[in-house]
Coordinates of C-alpha atoms in Angstrom, one line a residue:
X63 CA -62.0 64.3 7.1
X64 CA -62.8 63.7 3.4
X65 CA -60.4 62.6 0.7
X66 CA -59.5 66.4 -0.2
X67 CA -56.5 67.9 -0.1
X68 CA -57.4 70.3 2.8
X69 CA -58.5 67.6 4.6
X70 CA -55.1 65.6 4.1
X71 CA -53.4 68.6 5.2
X72 CA -55.4 68.4 8.3
X73 CA -54.5 64.9 8.8
X74 CA -50.7 65.0 8.6
X75 CA -51.1 67.1 11.8
X76 CA -54.0 64.7 13.5
X77 CA -53.0 61.3 12.6
X78 CA -52.8 60.1 16.2
X79 CA -56.7 61.1 16.7
X80 CA -58.2 60.0 13.0
X81 CA -58.1 56.1 13.5
X82 CA -61.1 55.3 11.7
X83 CA -62.0 54.6 7.8
X84 CA -65.1 54.3 6.2
X85 CA -65.8 53.6 2.4
X86 CA -69.0 53.7 0.9
X87 CA -69.3 51.0 -1.5
X88 CA -72.0 51.7 -4.6
X89 CA -72.6 49.4 -7.6
X90 CA -73.0 50.7 -10.9
X91 CA -75.1 49.5 -14.0
X92 CA -76.5 50.8 -17.3
X93 CA -79.7 49.4 -17.5
X94 CA -83.4 49.7 -16.5
X95 CA -82.4 50.0 -12.8
X96 CA -79.9 53.2 -13.8
X97 CA -82.2 55.3 -11.9
X98 CA -82.6 53.3 -9.0
X99 CA -79.1 53.1 -8.6
X100 CA -78.6 56.7 -9.2
X101 CA -81.0 57.2 -6.3
X102 CA -79.2 55.2 -3.7
X103 CA -76.0 56.4 -5.0
X104 CA -77.4 60.0 -3.6
X105 CA -78.6 58.5 -0.5
X106 CA -75.4 56.6 0.0
X107 CA -73.6 59.9 -0.7
X108 CA -75.9 61.7 2.2
X109 CA -75.2 58.7 4.7
X110 CA -71.4 59.0 4.2
X111 CA -71.7 62.8 4.7
X112 CA -73.6 62.8 7.7
X113 CA -71.4 60.3 9.6
X114 CA -68.2 61.9 8.7
X115 CA -69.8 65.3 9.8
X116 CA -70.3 63.9 13.5
X117 CA -67.4 61.9 13.7
X118 CA -65.1 64.6 12.6
X119 CA -62.0 64.7 14.1
X120 CA -61.7 60.8 14.3
X121 CA -62.7 59.6 10.9
X122 CA -61.8 59.9 7.3
X123 CA -64.2 59.4 5.0
X124 CA -62.7 57.7 1.6
X125 CA -63.5 58.1 -2.0
X126 CA -66.6 55.6 -3.0
X127 CA -65.6 52.2 -4.3
X128 CA -67.4 51.8 -7.7
X129 CA -68.2 48.4 -8.9
X130 CA -69.9 46.9 -11.6
X131 CA -73.4 45.0 -10.1
X132 CA -72.7 42.4 -12.6
X133 CA -68.9 41.7 -11.6
X134 CA -67.9 38.5 -9.6
X135 CA -68.0 39.2 -5.7
X136 CA -64.9 37.1 -5.2
X137 CA -62.7 39.6 -7.5
X138 CA -64.6 42.6 -5.6
X139 CA -63.8 41.3 -2.5
X140 CA -60.2 40.6 -3.3
X141 CA -60.1 44.5 -4.7
X142 CA -61.8 45.8 -1.7
X143 CA -59.2 43.9 0.6
X144 CA -56.8 45.4 -1.1
X145 CA -57.7 48.6 -0.3
X146 CA -58.3 48.0 3.0
X147 CA -54.5 46.3 3.3
X148 CA -53.4 49.7 1.5
X149 CA -55.2 51.8 4.0
X150 CA -54.1 49.7 7.2
X151 CA -50.6 51.0 6.4
X152 CA -51.4 54.5 8.0
X153 CA -52.1 53.8 11.6
X154 CA -56.1 52.8 10.9
X155 CA -57.7 50.6 13.5
X156 CA -61.2 50.4 12.6
X157 CA -62.0 50.0 8.6
X158 CA -65.8 50.5 7.8
X159 CA -67.5 49.5 4.6
X160 CA -70.8 51.3 4.1
X161 CA -73.3 50.1 1.4
X162 CA -76.6 49.6 0.5
X163 CA -76.1 46.6 -1.6
X164 CA -77.5 43.6 0.4
X165 CA -75.4 40.9 -1.7
X166 CA -72.1 41.9 0.3
X167 CA -73.8 40.7 3.3
X168 CA -73.4 37.3 1.8
X169 CA -69.7 37.6 1.6
X170 CA -69.1 39.6 4.9
X171 CA -66.7 37.4 6.5
X172 CA -64.2 37.6 3.5
X173 CA -64.1 41.0 3.9
X174 CA -61.3 42.7 6.1
X175 CA -63.2 45.5 7.1
X176 CA -66.9 46.0 9.5
X177 CA -69.9 45.7 6.8
X178 CA -72.5 48.5 7.6
X179 CA -75.4 47.7 5.2
X180 CA -78.4 49.4 5.3
X181 CA -81.4 48.5 4.1
X182 CA -83.0 51.6 1.7
X183 CA -85.7 53.2 0.4
X184 CA -85.9 52.5 -3.9
X185 CA -87.1 55.9 -4.7
X186 CA -88.1 59.4 -3.2
X187 CA -87.6 62.5 -2.4
X188 CA -84.7 63.4 -0.3
X189 CA -85.3 67.0 0.9
X190 CA -88.8 65.4 2.1
X191 CA -89.0 66.2 6.1
X192 CA -90.2 62.4 6.2
X193 CA -87.1 61.2 4.2
X194 CA -84.8 63.5 6.3
X195 CA -86.1 61.9 9.5
X196 CA -85.4 58.6 8.1
X197 CA -81.9 59.4 7.4
X198 CA -81.4 61.5 10.6
X199 CA -82.7 58.3 12.5
X200 CA -80.1 55.7 10.6
X201 CA -77.3 58.0 10.7
X202 CA -77.5 58.0 14.3
X203 CA -78.1 54.0 14.5
X204 CA -75.0 54.1 12.5
X205 CA -72.8 56.5 14.7
X206 CA -73.7 54.1 17.6
X207 CA -72.8 51.0 15.9
X208 CA -69.3 52.6 15.0
X209 CA -68.4 54.0 18.6
X210 CA -69.2 50.3 19.8
X211 CA -66.0 49.1 17.9
X212 CA -64.2 51.9 19.6

């Protein structure tokens, strides 16, 4: 399920089965590295969508949590933990934060959800067979990790 009206309508009838949330986390900053961040955003969107497809019926994919790359991590931790606190008011038992930003790793213990950090390629053709194979392999590994929490 995704954060869209048709899926949220179905969610009301399937609440007892949908117990896991995935929140993609993506930095934003307009500078010389904007193209790299845009590529990573595309890649993160693909990862999140593929995971949601495979785990449909058990997982809800939330809107991307966007933040300034230069923002203070402590403030962002408080902000994302507020999201998580609000989400936990529903019967969700597992919350995963999906990111390509290694800076979250340093603060993982302060997060109220499970951090899934993926090292990423910096650029490339997302439609190439090689890239699709890499994405498929990483998606399968993430899915196995998520299932280990169930």
